[in-house]
mmCIF file of C-alpha atoms and ligand atoms in Angstrom:
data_model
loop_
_atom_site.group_PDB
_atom_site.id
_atom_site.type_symbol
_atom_site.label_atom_id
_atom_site.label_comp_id
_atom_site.label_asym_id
_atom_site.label_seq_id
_atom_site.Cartn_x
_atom_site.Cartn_y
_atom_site.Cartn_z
ATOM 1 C CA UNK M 1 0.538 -2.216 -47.018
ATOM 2 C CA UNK M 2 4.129 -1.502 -45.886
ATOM 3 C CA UNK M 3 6.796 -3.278 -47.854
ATOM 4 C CA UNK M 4 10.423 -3.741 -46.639
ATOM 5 C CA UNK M 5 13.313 -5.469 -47.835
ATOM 6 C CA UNK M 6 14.426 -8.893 -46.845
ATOM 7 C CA UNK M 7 18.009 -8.738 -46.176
ATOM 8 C CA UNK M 8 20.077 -8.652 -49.121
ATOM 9 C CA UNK M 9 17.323 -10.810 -51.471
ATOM 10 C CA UNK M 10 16.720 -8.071 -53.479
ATOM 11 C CA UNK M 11 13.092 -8.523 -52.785
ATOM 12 C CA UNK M 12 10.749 -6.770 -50.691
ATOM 13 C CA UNK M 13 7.945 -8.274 -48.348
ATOM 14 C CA UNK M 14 4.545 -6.792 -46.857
ATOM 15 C CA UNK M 15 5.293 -6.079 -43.217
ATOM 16 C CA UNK M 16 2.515 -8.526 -42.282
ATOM 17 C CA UNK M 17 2.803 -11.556 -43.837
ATOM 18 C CA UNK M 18 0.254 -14.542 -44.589
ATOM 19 C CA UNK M 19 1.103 -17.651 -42.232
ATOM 20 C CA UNK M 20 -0.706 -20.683 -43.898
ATOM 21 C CA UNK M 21 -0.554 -23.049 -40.815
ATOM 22 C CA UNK M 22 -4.091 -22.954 -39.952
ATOM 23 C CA UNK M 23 -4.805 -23.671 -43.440
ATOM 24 C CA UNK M 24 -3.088 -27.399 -42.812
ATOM 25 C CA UNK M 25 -6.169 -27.073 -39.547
ATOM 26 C CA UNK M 26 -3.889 -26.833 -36.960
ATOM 27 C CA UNK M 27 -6.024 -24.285 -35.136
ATOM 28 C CA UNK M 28 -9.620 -26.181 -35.854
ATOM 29 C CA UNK M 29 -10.954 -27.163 -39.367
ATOM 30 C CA UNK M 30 -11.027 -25.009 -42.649
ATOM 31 C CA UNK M 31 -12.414 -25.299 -45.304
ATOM 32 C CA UNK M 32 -11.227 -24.844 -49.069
ATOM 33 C CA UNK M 33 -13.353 -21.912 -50.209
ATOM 34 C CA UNK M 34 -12.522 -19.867 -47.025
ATOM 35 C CA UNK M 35 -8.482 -20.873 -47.258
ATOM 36 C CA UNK M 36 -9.348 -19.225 -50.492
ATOM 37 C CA UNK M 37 -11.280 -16.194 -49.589
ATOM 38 C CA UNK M 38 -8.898 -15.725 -47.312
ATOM 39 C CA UNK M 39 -5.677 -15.961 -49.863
ATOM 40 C CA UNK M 40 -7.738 -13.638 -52.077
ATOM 41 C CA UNK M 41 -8.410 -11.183 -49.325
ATOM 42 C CA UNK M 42 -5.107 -11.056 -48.393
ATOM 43 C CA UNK M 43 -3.602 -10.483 -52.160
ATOM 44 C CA UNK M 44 -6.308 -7.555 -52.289
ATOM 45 C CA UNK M 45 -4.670 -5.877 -48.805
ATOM 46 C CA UNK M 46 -1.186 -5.746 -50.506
ATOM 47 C CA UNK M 47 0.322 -9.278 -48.548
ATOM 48 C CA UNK M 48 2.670 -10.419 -50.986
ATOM 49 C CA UNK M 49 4.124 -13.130 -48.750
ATOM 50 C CA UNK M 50 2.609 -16.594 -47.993
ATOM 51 C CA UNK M 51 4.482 -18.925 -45.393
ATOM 52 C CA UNK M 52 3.535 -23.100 -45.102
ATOM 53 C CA UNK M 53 5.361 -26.183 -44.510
ATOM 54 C CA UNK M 54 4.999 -29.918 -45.462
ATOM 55 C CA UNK M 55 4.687 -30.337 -41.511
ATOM 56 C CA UNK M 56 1.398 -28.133 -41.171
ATOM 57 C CA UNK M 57 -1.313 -30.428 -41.034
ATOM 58 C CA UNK M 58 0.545 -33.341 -42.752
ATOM 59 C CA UNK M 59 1.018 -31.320 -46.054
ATOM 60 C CA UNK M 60 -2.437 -30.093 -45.618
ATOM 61 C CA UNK M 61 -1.405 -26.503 -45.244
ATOM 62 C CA UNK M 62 0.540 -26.517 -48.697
ATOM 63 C CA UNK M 63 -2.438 -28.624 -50.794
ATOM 64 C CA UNK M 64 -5.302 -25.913 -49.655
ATOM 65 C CA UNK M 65 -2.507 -22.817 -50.230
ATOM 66 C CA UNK M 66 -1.888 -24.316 -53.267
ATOM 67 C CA UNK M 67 -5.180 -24.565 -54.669
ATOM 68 C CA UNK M 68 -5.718 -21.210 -53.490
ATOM 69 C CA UNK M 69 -3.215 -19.676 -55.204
ATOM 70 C CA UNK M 70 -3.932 -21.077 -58.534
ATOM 71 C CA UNK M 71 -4.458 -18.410 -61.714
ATOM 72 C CA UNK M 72 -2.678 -15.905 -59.338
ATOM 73 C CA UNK M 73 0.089 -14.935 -61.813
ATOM 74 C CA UNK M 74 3.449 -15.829 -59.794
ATOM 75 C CA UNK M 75 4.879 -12.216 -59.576
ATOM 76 C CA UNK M 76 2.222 -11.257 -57.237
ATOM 77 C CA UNK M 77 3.125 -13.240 -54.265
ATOM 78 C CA UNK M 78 6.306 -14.316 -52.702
ATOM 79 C CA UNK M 79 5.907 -18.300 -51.560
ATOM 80 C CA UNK M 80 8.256 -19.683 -48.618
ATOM 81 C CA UNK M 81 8.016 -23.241 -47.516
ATOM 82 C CA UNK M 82 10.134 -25.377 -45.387
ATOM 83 C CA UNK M 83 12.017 -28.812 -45.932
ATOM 84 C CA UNK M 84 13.026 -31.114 -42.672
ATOM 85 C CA UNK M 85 10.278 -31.287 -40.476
ATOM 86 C CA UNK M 86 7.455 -34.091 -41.140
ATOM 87 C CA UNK M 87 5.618 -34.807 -37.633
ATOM 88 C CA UNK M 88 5.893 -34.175 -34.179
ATOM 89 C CA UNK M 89 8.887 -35.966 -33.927
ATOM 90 C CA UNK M 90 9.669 -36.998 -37.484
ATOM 91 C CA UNK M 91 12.810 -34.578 -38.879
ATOM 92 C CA UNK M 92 14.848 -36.003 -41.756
ATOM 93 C CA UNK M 93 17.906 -33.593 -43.178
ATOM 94 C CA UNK M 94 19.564 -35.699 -45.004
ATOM 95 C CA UNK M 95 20.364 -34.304 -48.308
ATOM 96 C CA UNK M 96 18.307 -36.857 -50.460
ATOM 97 C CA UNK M 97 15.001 -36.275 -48.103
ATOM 98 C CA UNK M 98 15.565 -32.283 -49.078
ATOM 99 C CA UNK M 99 15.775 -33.114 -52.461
ATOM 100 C CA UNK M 100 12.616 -35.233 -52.835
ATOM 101 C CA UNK M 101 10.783 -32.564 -50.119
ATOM 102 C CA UNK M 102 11.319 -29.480 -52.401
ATOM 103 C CA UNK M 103 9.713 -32.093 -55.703
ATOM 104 C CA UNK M 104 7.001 -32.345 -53.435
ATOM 105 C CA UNK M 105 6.434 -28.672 -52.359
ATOM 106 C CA UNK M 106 6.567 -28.173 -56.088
ATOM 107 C CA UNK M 107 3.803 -30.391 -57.231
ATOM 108 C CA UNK M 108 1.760 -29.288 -53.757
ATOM 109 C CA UNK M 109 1.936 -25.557 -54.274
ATOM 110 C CA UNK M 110 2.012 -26.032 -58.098
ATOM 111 C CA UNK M 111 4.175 -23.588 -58.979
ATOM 112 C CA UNK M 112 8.064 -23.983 -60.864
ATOM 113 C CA UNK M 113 10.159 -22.668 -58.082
ATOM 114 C CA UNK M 114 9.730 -21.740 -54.351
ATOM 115 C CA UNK M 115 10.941 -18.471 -53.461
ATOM 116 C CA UNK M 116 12.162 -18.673 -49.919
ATOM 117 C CA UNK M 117 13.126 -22.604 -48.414
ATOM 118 C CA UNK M 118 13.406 -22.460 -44.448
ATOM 119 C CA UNK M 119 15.108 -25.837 -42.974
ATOM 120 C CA UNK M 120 11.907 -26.806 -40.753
ATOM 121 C CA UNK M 121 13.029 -26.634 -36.709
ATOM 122 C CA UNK M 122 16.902 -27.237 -36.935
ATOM 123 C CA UNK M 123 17.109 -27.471 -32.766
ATOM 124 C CA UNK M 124 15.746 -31.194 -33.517
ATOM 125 C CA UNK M 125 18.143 -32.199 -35.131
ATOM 126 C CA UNK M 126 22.676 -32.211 -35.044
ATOM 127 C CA UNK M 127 23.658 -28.755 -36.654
ATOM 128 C CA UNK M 128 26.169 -30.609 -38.433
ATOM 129 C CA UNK M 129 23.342 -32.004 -40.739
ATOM 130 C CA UNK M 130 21.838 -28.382 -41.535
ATOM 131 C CA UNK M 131 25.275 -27.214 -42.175
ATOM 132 C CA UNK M 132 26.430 -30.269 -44.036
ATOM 133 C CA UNK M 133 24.126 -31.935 -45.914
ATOM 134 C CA UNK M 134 20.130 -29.407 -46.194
ATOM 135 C CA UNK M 135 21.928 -26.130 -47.278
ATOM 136 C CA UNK M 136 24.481 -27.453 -49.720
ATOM 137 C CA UNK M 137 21.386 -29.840 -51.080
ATOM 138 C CA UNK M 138 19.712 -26.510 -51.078
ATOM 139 C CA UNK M 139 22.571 -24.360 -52.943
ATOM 140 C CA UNK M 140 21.928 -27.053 -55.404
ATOM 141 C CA UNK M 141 18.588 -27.115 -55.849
ATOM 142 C CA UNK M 142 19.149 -23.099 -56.293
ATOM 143 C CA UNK M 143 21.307 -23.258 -58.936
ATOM 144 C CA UNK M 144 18.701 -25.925 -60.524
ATOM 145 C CA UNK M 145 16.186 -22.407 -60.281
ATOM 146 C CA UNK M 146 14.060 -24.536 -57.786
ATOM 147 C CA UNK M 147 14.496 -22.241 -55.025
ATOM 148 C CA UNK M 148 15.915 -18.480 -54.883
ATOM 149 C CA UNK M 149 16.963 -17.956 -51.351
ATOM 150 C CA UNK M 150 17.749 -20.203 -48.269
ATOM 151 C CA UNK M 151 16.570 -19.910 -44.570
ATOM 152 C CA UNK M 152 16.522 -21.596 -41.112
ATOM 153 C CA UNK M 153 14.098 -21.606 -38.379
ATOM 154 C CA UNK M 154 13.303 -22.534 -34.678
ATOM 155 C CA UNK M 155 11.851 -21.806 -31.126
ATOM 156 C CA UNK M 156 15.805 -21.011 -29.571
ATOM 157 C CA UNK M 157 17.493 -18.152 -30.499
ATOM 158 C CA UNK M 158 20.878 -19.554 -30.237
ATOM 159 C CA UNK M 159 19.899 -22.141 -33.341
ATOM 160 C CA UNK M 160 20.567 -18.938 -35.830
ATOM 161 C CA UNK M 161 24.265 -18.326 -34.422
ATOM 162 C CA UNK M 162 25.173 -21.778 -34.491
ATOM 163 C CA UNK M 163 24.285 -21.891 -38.198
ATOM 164 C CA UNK M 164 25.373 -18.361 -39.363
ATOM 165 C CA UNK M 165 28.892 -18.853 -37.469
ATOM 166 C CA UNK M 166 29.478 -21.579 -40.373
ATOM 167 C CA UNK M 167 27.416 -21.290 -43.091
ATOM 168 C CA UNK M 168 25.484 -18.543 -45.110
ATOM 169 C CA UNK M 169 21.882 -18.188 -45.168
ATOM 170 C CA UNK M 170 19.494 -15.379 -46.741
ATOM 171 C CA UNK M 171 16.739 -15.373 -43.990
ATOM 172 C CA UNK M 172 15.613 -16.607 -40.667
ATOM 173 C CA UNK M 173 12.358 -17.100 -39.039
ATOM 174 C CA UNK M 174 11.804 -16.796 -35.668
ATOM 175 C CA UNK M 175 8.737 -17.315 -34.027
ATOM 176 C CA UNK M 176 7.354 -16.075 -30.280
ATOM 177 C CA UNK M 177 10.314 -13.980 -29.496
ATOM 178 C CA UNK M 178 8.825 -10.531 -31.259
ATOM 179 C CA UNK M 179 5.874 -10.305 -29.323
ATOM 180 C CA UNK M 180 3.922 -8.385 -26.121
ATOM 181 C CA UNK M 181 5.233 -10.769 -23.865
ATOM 182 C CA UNK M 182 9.117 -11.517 -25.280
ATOM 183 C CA UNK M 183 11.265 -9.305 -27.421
ATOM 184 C CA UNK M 184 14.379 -11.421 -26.897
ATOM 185 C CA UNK M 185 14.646 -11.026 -30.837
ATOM 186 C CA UNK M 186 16.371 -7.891 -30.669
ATOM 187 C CA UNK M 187 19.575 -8.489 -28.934
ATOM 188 C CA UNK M 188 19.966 -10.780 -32.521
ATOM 189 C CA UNK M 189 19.364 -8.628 -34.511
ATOM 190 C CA UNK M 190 22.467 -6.097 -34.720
ATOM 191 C CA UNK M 191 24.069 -9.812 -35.754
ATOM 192 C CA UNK M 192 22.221 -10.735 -38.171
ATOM 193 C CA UNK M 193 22.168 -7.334 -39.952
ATOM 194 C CA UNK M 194 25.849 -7.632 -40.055
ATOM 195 C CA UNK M 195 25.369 -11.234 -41.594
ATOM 196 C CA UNK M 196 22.827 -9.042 -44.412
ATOM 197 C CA UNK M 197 20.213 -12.086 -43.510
ATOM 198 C CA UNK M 198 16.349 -11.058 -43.683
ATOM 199 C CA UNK M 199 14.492 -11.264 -40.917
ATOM 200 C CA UNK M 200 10.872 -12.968 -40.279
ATOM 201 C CA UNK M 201 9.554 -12.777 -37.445
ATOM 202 C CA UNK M 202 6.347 -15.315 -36.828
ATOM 203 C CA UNK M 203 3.274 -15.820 -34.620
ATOM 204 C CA UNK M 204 2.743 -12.048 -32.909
ATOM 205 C CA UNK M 205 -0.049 -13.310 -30.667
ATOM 206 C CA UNK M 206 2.691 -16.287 -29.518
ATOM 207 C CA UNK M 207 0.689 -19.167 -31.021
ATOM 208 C CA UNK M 208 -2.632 -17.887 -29.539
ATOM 209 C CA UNK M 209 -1.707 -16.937 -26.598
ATOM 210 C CA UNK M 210 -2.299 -13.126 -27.567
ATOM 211 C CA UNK M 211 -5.466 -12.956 -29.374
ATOM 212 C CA UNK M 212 -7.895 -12.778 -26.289
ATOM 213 C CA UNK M 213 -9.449 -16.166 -26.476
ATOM 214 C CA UNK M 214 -8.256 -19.453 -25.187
ATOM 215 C CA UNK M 215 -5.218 -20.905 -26.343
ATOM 216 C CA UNK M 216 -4.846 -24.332 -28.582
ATOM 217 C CA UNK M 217 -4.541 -27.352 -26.543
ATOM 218 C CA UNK M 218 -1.502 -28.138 -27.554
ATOM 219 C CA UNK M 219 0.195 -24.674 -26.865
ATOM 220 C CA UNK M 220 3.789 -25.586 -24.739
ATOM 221 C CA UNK M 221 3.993 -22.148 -23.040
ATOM 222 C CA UNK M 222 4.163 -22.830 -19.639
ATOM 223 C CA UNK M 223 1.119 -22.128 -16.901
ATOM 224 C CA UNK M 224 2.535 -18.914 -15.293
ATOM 225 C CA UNK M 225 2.727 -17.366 -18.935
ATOM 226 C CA UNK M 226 -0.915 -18.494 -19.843
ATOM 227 C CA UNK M 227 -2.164 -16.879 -16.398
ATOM 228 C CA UNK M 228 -0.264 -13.996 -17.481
ATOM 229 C CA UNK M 229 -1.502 -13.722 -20.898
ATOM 230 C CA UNK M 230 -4.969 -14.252 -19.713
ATOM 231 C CA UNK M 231 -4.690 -11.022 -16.944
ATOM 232 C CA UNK M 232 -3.500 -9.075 -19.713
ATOM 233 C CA UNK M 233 -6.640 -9.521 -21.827
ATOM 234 C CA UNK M 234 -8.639 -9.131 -19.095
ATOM 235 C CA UNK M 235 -7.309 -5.826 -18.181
ATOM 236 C CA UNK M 236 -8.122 -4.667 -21.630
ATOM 237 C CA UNK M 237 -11.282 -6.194 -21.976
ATOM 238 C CA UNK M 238 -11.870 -3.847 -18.307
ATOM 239 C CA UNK M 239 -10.506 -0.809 -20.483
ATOM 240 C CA UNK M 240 -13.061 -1.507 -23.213
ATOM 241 C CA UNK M 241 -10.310 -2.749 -25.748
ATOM 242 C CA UNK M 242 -8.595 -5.900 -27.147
ATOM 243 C CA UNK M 243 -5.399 -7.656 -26.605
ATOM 244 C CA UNK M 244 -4.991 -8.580 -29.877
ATOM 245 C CA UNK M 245 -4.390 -5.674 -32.067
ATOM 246 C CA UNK M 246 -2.263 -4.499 -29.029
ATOM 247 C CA UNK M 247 -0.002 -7.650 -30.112
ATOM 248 C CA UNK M 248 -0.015 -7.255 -33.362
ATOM 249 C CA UNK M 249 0.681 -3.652 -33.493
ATOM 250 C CA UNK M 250 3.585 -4.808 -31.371
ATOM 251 C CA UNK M 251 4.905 -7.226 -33.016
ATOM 252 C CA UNK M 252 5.660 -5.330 -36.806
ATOM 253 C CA UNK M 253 6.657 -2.006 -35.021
ATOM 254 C CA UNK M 254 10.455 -2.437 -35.298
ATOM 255 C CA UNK M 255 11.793 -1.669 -39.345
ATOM 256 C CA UNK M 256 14.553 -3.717 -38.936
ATOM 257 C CA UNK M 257 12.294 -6.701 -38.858
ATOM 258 C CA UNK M 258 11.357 -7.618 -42.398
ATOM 259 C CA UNK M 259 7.851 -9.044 -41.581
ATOM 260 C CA UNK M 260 5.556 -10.544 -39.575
ATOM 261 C CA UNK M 261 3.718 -13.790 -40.385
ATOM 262 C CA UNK M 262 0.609 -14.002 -38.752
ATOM 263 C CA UNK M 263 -1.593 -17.474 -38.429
ATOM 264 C CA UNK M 264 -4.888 -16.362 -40.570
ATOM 265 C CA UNK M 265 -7.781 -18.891 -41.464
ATOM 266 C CA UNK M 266 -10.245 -16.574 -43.018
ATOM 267 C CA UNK M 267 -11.107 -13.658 -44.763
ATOM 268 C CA UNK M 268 -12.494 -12.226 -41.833
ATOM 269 C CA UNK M 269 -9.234 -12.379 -39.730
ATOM 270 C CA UNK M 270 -7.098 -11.090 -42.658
ATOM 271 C CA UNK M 271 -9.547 -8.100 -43.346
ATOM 272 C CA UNK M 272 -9.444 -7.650 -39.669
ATOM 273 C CA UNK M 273 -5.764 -7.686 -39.032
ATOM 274 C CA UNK M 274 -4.993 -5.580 -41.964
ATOM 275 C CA UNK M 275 -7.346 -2.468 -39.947
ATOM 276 C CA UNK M 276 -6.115 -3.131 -36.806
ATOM 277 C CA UNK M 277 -2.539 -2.002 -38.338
ATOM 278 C CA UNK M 278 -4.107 1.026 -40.286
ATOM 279 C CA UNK M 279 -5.142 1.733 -36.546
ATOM 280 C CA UNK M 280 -2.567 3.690 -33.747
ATOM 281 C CA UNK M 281 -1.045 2.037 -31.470
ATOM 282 C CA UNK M 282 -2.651 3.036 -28.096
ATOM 283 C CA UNK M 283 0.879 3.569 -26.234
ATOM 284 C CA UNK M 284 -0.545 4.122 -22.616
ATOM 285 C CA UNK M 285 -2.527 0.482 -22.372
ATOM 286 C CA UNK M 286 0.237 -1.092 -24.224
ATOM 287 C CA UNK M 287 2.547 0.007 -21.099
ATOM 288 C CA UNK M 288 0.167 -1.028 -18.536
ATOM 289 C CA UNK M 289 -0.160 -4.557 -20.290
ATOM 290 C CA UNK M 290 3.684 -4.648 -20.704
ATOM 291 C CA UNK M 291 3.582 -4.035 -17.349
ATOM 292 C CA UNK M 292 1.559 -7.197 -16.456
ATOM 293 C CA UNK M 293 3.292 -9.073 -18.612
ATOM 294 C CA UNK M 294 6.681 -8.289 -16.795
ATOM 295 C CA UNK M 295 7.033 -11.073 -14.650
ATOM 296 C CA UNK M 296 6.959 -13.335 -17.462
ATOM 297 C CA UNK M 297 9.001 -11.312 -19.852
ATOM 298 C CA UNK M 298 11.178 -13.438 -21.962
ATOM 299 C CA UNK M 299 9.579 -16.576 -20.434
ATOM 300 C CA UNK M 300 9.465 -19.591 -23.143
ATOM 301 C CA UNK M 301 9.443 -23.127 -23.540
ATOM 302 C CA UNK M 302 12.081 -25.889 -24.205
ATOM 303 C CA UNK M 303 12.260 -26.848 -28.154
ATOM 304 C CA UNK M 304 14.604 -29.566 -29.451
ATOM 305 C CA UNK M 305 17.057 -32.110 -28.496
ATOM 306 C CA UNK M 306 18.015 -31.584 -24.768
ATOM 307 C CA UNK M 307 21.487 -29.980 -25.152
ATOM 308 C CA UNK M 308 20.278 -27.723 -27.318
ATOM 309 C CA UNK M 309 16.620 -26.947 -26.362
ATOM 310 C CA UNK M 310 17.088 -23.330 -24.264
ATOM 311 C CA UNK M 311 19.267 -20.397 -25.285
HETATM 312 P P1 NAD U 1 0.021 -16.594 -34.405
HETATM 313 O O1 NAD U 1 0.642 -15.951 -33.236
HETATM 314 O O2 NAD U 1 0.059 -15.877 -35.695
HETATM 315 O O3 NAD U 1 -1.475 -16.973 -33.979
HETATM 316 C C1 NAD U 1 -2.327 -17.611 -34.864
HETATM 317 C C2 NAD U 1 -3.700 -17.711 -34.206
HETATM 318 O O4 NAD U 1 -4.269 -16.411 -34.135
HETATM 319 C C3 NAD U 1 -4.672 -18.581 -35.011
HETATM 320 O O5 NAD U 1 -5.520 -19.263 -34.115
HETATM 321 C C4 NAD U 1 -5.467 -17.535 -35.785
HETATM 322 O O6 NAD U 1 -6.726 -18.059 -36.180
HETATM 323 C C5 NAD U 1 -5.565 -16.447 -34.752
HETATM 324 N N1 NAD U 1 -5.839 -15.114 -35.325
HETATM 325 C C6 NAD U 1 -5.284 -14.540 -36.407
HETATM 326 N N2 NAD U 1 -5.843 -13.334 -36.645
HETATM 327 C C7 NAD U 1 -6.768 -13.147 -35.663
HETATM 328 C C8 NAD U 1 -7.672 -12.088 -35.371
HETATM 329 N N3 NAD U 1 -7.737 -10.987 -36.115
HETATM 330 N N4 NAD U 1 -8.475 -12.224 -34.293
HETATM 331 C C9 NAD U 1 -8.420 -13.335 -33.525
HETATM 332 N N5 NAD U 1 -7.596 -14.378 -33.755
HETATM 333 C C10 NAD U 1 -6.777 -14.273 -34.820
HETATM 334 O O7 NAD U 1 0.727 -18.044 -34.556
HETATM 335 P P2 NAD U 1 1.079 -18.995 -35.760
HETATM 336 O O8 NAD U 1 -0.036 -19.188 -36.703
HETATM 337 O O9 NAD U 1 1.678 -20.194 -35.116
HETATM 338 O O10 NAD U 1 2.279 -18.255 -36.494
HETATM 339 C C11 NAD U 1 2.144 -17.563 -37.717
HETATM 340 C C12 NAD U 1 2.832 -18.269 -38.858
HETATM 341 O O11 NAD U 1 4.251 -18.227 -38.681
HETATM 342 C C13 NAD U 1 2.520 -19.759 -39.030
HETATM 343 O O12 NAD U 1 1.291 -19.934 -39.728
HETATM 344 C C14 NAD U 1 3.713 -20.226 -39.800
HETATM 345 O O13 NAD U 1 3.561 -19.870 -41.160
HETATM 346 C C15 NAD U 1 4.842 -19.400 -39.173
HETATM 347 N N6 NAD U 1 5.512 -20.124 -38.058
HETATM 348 C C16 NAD U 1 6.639 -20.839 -38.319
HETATM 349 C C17 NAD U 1 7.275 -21.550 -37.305
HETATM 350 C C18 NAD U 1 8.514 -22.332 -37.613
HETATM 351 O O14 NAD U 1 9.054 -22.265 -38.705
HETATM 352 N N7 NAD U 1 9.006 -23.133 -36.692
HETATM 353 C C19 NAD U 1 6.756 -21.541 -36.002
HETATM 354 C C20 NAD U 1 5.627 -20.764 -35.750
HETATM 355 C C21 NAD U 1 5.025 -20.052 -36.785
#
């Protein structure tokens, strides 16, 4: 597996990287022993990073990866968790709540120190919180050697300007906008390679919407990019081929983009997803399912507080 460096860490990350939210069973039920097999699989295949939050499946996500990754010695994986975001609507900053949220990551994921902490969402909340009160609480918490590096994510693009124009960060994730159907996460990119920030880019079949079957109730996208989707894996279920390694294949083709954390529940899909990158990309059907796509390229959903939910 590929490894490339994440910003100016210092440390390098599998270009496909392990994203533990269907663990918490945000995608349909899992069980322990195949959250494991699947850790294990992935560990095998040369993923060295694992991505949760305290917000995936109501700390679910972090118990199961936790359990999974116990007698793993700690240099073989790189763990990145998230502080901020507790429900649907539940977000909570404030620099105590950070504090107490990284003790709890701790004990969850039983390990000493969590290598990368994202602030969960940030367009929910006043960016005068993230800049004021999370990062400085975790600077601290660095300096305590409970973290090593600092991060921010959310759905709209602008969120990682607004932050980086006053503060410093080591990485971002961005989800949905590295994919088949939006690539908006370029244009940012020149930016934040000035800014020597890492990039991770998250969910390359957009949250389901890629992988060929039907997407998650729940999924925001709106109807005109489902219908879209949908044509697109019908065309190349018509050519004899899938949608989804299309996507994938996609979504880690561009160096300047650290890695990609993909959504994987079992052994099965990690094995799976690790073959379909060994694989070439098949350039002429991914044009002609760009090509559908078009009229939705870029398309996306509203995220956070209303002033600041597009852009
Ligand atoms: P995704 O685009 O990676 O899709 C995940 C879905 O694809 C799941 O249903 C999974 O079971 C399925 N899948 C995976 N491999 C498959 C295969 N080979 N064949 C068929 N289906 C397959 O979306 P995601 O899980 O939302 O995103 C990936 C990760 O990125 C998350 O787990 C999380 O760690 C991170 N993330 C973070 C944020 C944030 O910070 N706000 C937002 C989105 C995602």
């Amino acid at each position: 597996m590929e490894k490339r460096p994440l910003g100016a860490t210092g440390i390098e990350v599998s270009m496909l990287g392990f994203g533990a939210s269907p663990l918490g069973g945000v995608f349909g039920p899992v069980a322990q022993e195949e959250a494991t097999r699947a850790v294990y699989a992935a560990l095998d295949l040369g993923i060295n990073l694992f991505d949760t939050a305290p917000f995936y499946g109501a700390t679910k996500s972090e118990s199961v990866l936790g359990e999974a990754l116990v007698g793993i010695p700690r240099e073989r994986f790189v763990l990145a968790t998230k502080v901020g975001r507790y429900g649907a609507a539940n977000f909570d900053f404030s620099a105590d709540r950070v504090m107490l949220s990284i003790e709890e990551s701790l004990q969850r994921l039983r390990v000493d120190t969590i290598d990368i902490m994202t602030c969960h969402d940030i367009e929910f909340v006043p960016i005068d919180q993230v800049v004021n009160e999370a990062i400085p609480a975790l600077h601290r918490a660095r300096d305590q050697g409970k973290i090593r590096f600092v991060g921010v994510s959310g759905l709209p693009l602008r969120i990682y300007r607004d932050a980086l124009d006053r503060t410093s960060l080591d990485t971002i994730l961005s989800y949905c906008h590295h994919t088949l159907n939006d690539d908006s996460l370029l244009d940012l990119i020149p930016y934040l390679q000035a800014k020597q920030v890492g990039i991770i880019n998250a969910s390359p079949f957009a949250m389901g919407l890629l992988t060929g079957a039907p997407p998650p109730e729940w999924h925001p996208a709106p109807e005109s990019l489902k219908a879209a989707c949908r044509r697109a894996a019908e065309h190349c279920r018509a050519r004899g081929a899938e949608l989804a390694p299309l996507a994938l294949r996609f979504a880690v083709s561009n160096p300047s983009i650290a890695t990609t954390l993909v959504g994987m529940r079992s052994q099965q899909e990690v094995e799976q997803n690790v073959a379909w990158l060994q694989q070439p990309q098949d350039t002429a059907l991914q044009a002609e399912v760009l090509e559908i796509l078009r009229p939705v390229h870029n398309v996306s959903w509203p995220s956070g507080n209303s002033e600041r939910a597009r852009g």
